[in-house]
mmCIF file of C-alpha atoms and ligand atoms in Angstrom:
data_model
loop_
_atom_site.group_PDB
_atom_site.id
_atom_site.type_symbol
_atom_site.label_atom_id
_atom_site.label_comp_id
_atom_site.label_asym_id
_atom_site.label_seq_id
_atom_site.Cartn_x
_atom_site.Cartn_y
_atom_site.Cartn_z
ATOM 1 C CA UNK A 1 -51.237 -139.078 180.828
ATOM 2 C CA UNK A 2 -49.477 -137.142 184.483
ATOM 3 C CA UNK A 3 -48.568 -137.591 187.066
ATOM 4 C CA UNK A 4 -50.396 -134.729 189.486
ATOM 5 C CA UNK A 5 -49.303 -132.490 192.630
ATOM 6 C CA UNK A 6 -50.742 -134.063 195.047
ATOM 7 C CA UNK A 7 -52.119 -131.338 198.319
ATOM 8 C CA UNK A 8 -50.027 -132.149 201.570
ATOM 9 C CA UNK A 9 -52.573 -131.196 204.854
ATOM 10 C CA UNK A 10 -52.702 -128.418 206.524
ATOM 11 C CA UNK A 11 -53.732 -127.115 203.056
ATOM 12 C CA UNK A 12 -57.014 -125.583 202.880
ATOM 13 C CA UNK A 13 -58.340 -127.528 200.091
ATOM 14 C CA UNK A 14 -57.893 -130.619 201.656
ATOM 15 C CA UNK A 15 -61.373 -129.430 203.882
ATOM 16 C CA UNK A 16 -63.593 -128.557 200.420
ATOM 17 C CA UNK A 17 -66.561 -130.828 199.386
ATOM 18 C CA UNK A 18 -66.519 -132.547 196.837
ATOM 19 C CA UNK A 19 -69.456 -132.915 193.868
ATOM 20 C CA UNK A 20 -70.483 -135.590 192.060
ATOM 21 C CA UNK A 21 -69.363 -136.756 188.827
ATOM 22 C CA UNK A 22 -72.565 -136.043 186.232
ATOM 23 C CA UNK A 23 -70.959 -138.257 183.450
ATOM 24 C CA UNK A 24 -68.463 -140.138 183.017
ATOM 25 C CA UNK A 25 -66.645 -138.309 180.102
ATOM 26 C CA UNK A 26 -63.678 -139.026 178.472
ATOM 27 C CA UNK A 27 -62.092 -135.551 180.901
ATOM 28 C CA UNK A 28 -63.096 -138.028 183.821
ATOM 29 C CA UNK A 29 -61.204 -141.152 182.167
ATOM 30 C CA UNK A 30 -58.095 -139.292 181.959
ATOM 31 C CA UNK A 31 -57.981 -137.474 185.006
ATOM 32 C CA UNK A 32 -58.677 -141.024 186.066
ATOM 33 C CA UNK A 33 -55.490 -142.288 184.447
ATOM 34 C CA UNK A 34 -53.391 -139.175 185.924
ATOM 35 C CA UNK A 35 -54.573 -140.711 189.831
ATOM 36 C CA UNK A 36 -53.989 -144.065 189.128
ATOM 37 C CA UNK A 37 -50.612 -143.067 187.708
ATOM 38 C CA UNK A 38 -49.674 -140.296 190.500
ATOM 39 C CA UNK A 39 -51.312 -143.077 192.524
ATOM 40 C CA UNK A 40 -48.684 -145.733 192.218
ATOM 41 C CA UNK A 41 -45.305 -143.344 191.180
ATOM 42 C CA UNK A 42 -46.090 -141.372 194.979
ATOM 43 C CA UNK A 43 -46.244 -144.461 196.183
ATOM 44 C CA UNK A 44 -49.742 -145.401 197.737
ATOM 45 C CA UNK A 45 -52.565 -147.622 197.467
ATOM 46 C CA UNK A 46 -55.600 -144.848 197.212
ATOM 47 C CA UNK A 47 -55.876 -141.159 195.894
ATOM 48 C CA UNK A 48 -58.889 -139.142 196.183
ATOM 49 C CA UNK A 49 -59.199 -136.460 193.519
ATOM 50 C CA UNK A 50 -59.109 -133.463 195.797
ATOM 51 C CA UNK A 51 -55.883 -134.990 197.103
ATOM 52 C CA UNK A 52 -55.107 -133.098 193.661
ATOM 53 C CA UNK A 53 -56.932 -130.094 193.712
ATOM 54 C CA UNK A 54 -60.144 -131.734 192.084
ATOM 55 C CA UNK A 55 -63.317 -131.489 193.850
ATOM 56 C CA UNK A 56 -64.940 -133.734 191.872
ATOM 57 C CA UNK A 57 -66.110 -137.398 194.197
ATOM 58 C CA UNK A 58 -63.679 -139.791 192.748
ATOM 59 C CA UNK A 59 -61.416 -142.267 193.829
ATOM 60 C CA UNK A 60 -59.077 -144.366 193.130
ATOM 61 C CA UNK A 61 -57.424 -147.874 195.056
ATOM 62 C CA UNK A 62 -55.274 -151.009 195.045
ATOM 63 C CA UNK A 63 -54.615 -152.491 197.578
ATOM 64 C CA UNK A 64 -53.257 -155.832 195.651
ATOM 65 C CA UNK A 65 -49.626 -157.135 197.159
ATOM 66 C CA UNK A 66 -48.176 -156.628 193.306
ATOM 67 C CA UNK A 67 -50.310 -153.079 192.908
ATOM 68 C CA UNK A 68 -52.359 -154.964 189.603
ATOM 69 C CA UNK A 69 -55.604 -154.267 190.222
ATOM 70 C CA UNK A 70 -57.108 -150.535 189.482
ATOM 71 C CA UNK A 71 -60.188 -149.657 190.793
ATOM 72 C CA UNK A 72 -62.431 -146.885 189.981
ATOM 73 C CA UNK A 73 -64.832 -145.703 191.748
ATOM 74 C CA UNK A 74 -66.967 -142.389 190.401
ATOM 75 C CA UNK A 75 -69.277 -140.928 192.687
ATOM 76 C CA UNK A 76 -69.006 -144.187 195.553
ATOM 77 C CA UNK A 77 -71.507 -144.472 198.821
ATOM 78 C CA UNK A 78 -71.032 -146.907 201.508
ATOM 79 C CA UNK A 79 -74.531 -147.799 201.829
ATOM 80 C CA UNK A 80 -73.503 -150.200 204.529
ATOM 81 C CA UNK A 81 -70.849 -150.933 207.374
ATOM 82 C CA UNK A 82 -70.440 -154.149 209.388
ATOM 83 C CA UNK A 83 -67.923 -154.777 212.627
ATOM 84 C CA UNK A 84 -64.167 -153.421 213.326
ATOM 85 C CA UNK A 85 -61.429 -152.692 212.340
ATOM 86 C CA UNK A 86 -57.953 -151.199 213.317
ATOM 87 C CA UNK A 87 -55.391 -150.899 211.318
ATOM 88 C CA UNK A 88 -52.380 -148.105 211.075
ATOM 89 C CA UNK A 89 -53.232 -145.132 208.479
ATOM 90 C CA UNK A 90 -50.945 -143.250 206.402
ATOM 91 C CA UNK A 91 -52.112 -140.372 203.575
ATOM 92 C CA UNK A 92 -50.050 -139.043 200.842
ATOM 93 C CA UNK A 93 -51.054 -135.938 201.752
ATOM 94 C CA UNK A 94 -50.005 -136.926 205.159
ATOM 95 C CA UNK A 95 -46.414 -138.205 204.015
ATOM 96 C CA UNK A 96 -43.849 -139.763 206.794
ATOM 97 C CA UNK A 97 -46.867 -140.574 209.090
ATOM 98 C CA UNK A 98 -49.101 -143.669 210.067
ATOM 99 C CA UNK A 99 -51.390 -143.854 213.362
ATOM 100 C CA UNK A 100 -53.943 -146.792 214.261
ATOM 101 C CA UNK A 101 -57.264 -145.866 212.557
ATOM 102 C CA UNK A 102 -60.861 -147.894 213.569
ATOM 103 C CA UNK A 103 -62.665 -148.216 211.076
ATOM 104 C CA UNK A 104 -65.999 -150.851 209.731
ATOM 105 C CA UNK A 105 -64.354 -154.443 209.162
ATOM 106 C CA UNK A 106 -66.474 -154.648 205.739
ATOM 107 C CA UNK A 107 -68.508 -152.378 203.809
ATOM 108 C CA UNK A 108 -70.919 -152.318 200.737
ATOM 109 C CA UNK A 109 -70.202 -149.705 198.397
ATOM 110 C CA UNK A 110 -72.166 -148.137 195.115
ATOM 111 C CA UNK A 111 -70.104 -146.234 192.672
ATOM 112 C CA UNK A 112 -69.926 -145.754 188.374
ATOM 113 C CA UNK A 113 -67.096 -146.817 186.886
ATOM 114 C CA UNK A 114 -64.625 -145.668 184.655
ATOM 115 C CA UNK A 115 -67.869 -146.782 181.620
ATOM 116 C CA UNK A 116 -69.915 -144.769 184.129
ATOM 117 C CA UNK A 117 -71.657 -148.325 184.566
ATOM 118 C CA UNK A 118 -72.643 -148.292 188.640
ATOM 119 C CA UNK A 119 -72.102 -151.437 190.427
ATOM 120 C CA UNK A 120 -71.463 -152.403 193.996
ATOM 121 C CA UNK A 121 -69.902 -154.172 195.698
ATOM 122 C CA UNK A 122 -69.238 -155.954 199.269
ATOM 123 C CA UNK A 123 -65.735 -155.868 200.250
ATOM 124 C CA UNK A 124 -63.364 -156.409 204.102
ATOM 125 C CA UNK A 125 -60.657 -155.843 205.416
ATOM 126 C CA UNK A 126 -57.591 -153.318 203.742
ATOM 127 C CA UNK A 127 -59.373 -152.609 200.684
ATOM 128 C CA UNK A 128 -62.357 -152.064 202.684
ATOM 129 C CA UNK A 129 -60.266 -149.543 205.011
ATOM 130 C CA UNK A 130 -59.117 -147.823 201.938
ATOM 131 C CA UNK A 131 -62.883 -147.093 200.685
ATOM 132 C CA UNK A 132 -63.392 -145.836 203.068
ATOM 133 C CA UNK A 133 -60.357 -143.845 203.595
ATOM 134 C CA UNK A 134 -60.375 -142.097 200.290
ATOM 135 C CA UNK A 135 -64.455 -141.443 200.922
ATOM 136 C CA UNK A 136 -63.774 -139.805 203.692
ATOM 137 C CA UNK A 137 -61.188 -137.665 201.500
ATOM 138 C CA UNK A 138 -64.735 -136.453 199.304
ATOM 139 C CA UNK A 139 -66.166 -135.012 202.475
ATOM 140 C CA UNK A 140 -62.494 -132.999 203.201
ATOM 141 C CA UNK A 141 -62.096 -135.280 205.793
ATOM 142 C CA UNK A 142 -58.780 -136.462 207.181
ATOM 143 C CA UNK A 143 -57.210 -139.737 208.619
ATOM 144 C CA UNK A 144 -55.426 -137.593 211.320
ATOM 145 C CA UNK A 145 -59.407 -136.297 212.655
ATOM 146 C CA UNK A 146 -60.063 -139.465 213.935
ATOM 147 C CA UNK A 147 -56.349 -138.944 216.444
ATOM 148 C CA UNK A 148 -56.318 -137.009 219.354
ATOM 149 C CA UNK A 149 -56.200 -133.231 219.543
ATOM 150 C CA UNK A 150 -52.699 -133.326 220.601
ATOM 151 C CA UNK A 151 -51.850 -135.868 218.051
ATOM 152 C CA UNK A 152 -52.975 -134.060 215.570
ATOM 153 C CA UNK A 153 -51.933 -130.794 216.256
ATOM 154 C CA UNK A 154 -48.400 -131.883 216.835
ATOM 155 C CA UNK A 155 -48.695 -134.015 213.094
ATOM 156 C CA UNK A 156 -49.663 -130.734 211.475
ATOM 157 C CA UNK A 157 -46.526 -128.804 213.372
ATOM 158 C CA UNK A 158 -44.378 -130.757 211.775
ATOM 159 C CA UNK A 159 -46.371 -130.754 208.487
ATOM 160 C CA UNK A 160 -45.847 -126.862 209.222
ATOM 161 C CA UNK A 161 -42.520 -126.490 209.107
ATOM 162 C CA UNK A 162 -41.535 -129.163 206.533
ATOM 163 C CA UNK A 163 -43.783 -127.244 203.766
ATOM 164 C CA UNK A 164 -41.247 -124.130 205.227
ATOM 165 C CA UNK A 165 -37.841 -125.871 204.504
ATOM 166 C CA UNK A 166 -39.417 -127.798 201.130
ATOM 167 C CA UNK A 167 -39.605 -125.122 197.522
HETATM 168 NI NI1 NI B 201 -55.746 -140.031 201.899
#
């Protein structure tokens, strides 16, 4: 297993559209393990492959209180949305910033698991919000895109300043 480097906003690579995984092989499973290790170490509750500079449609999430319920979603597709939920979100690619974002409260998502088998699940609350946030990453979208331009620009300026002072 290995810790992966997480790209930080406003890195343009976070804006790339990820491509679907064609076959779930050992290389993909290794990536899943490394992504989970990186997410837990951060610590975070979700991570998408493009955040670690891999433009494949893969996300990992664990919103359980104890962090013992890892879920891997390959080629996730949200097929239905229900209700409204406003939650304070952060992102491992935008460290230090948390803002309220409005999302669906309940979703139905289809994906392939780490065994390559398709599955479907209906989730709500924080897990639904987390899956929406991570799936956005696969289309180059970040939670800051839901904020006002003024807020987003302020975050971008602060992130750029941090980058100048970190090695
Ligand atoms: Ni994120």
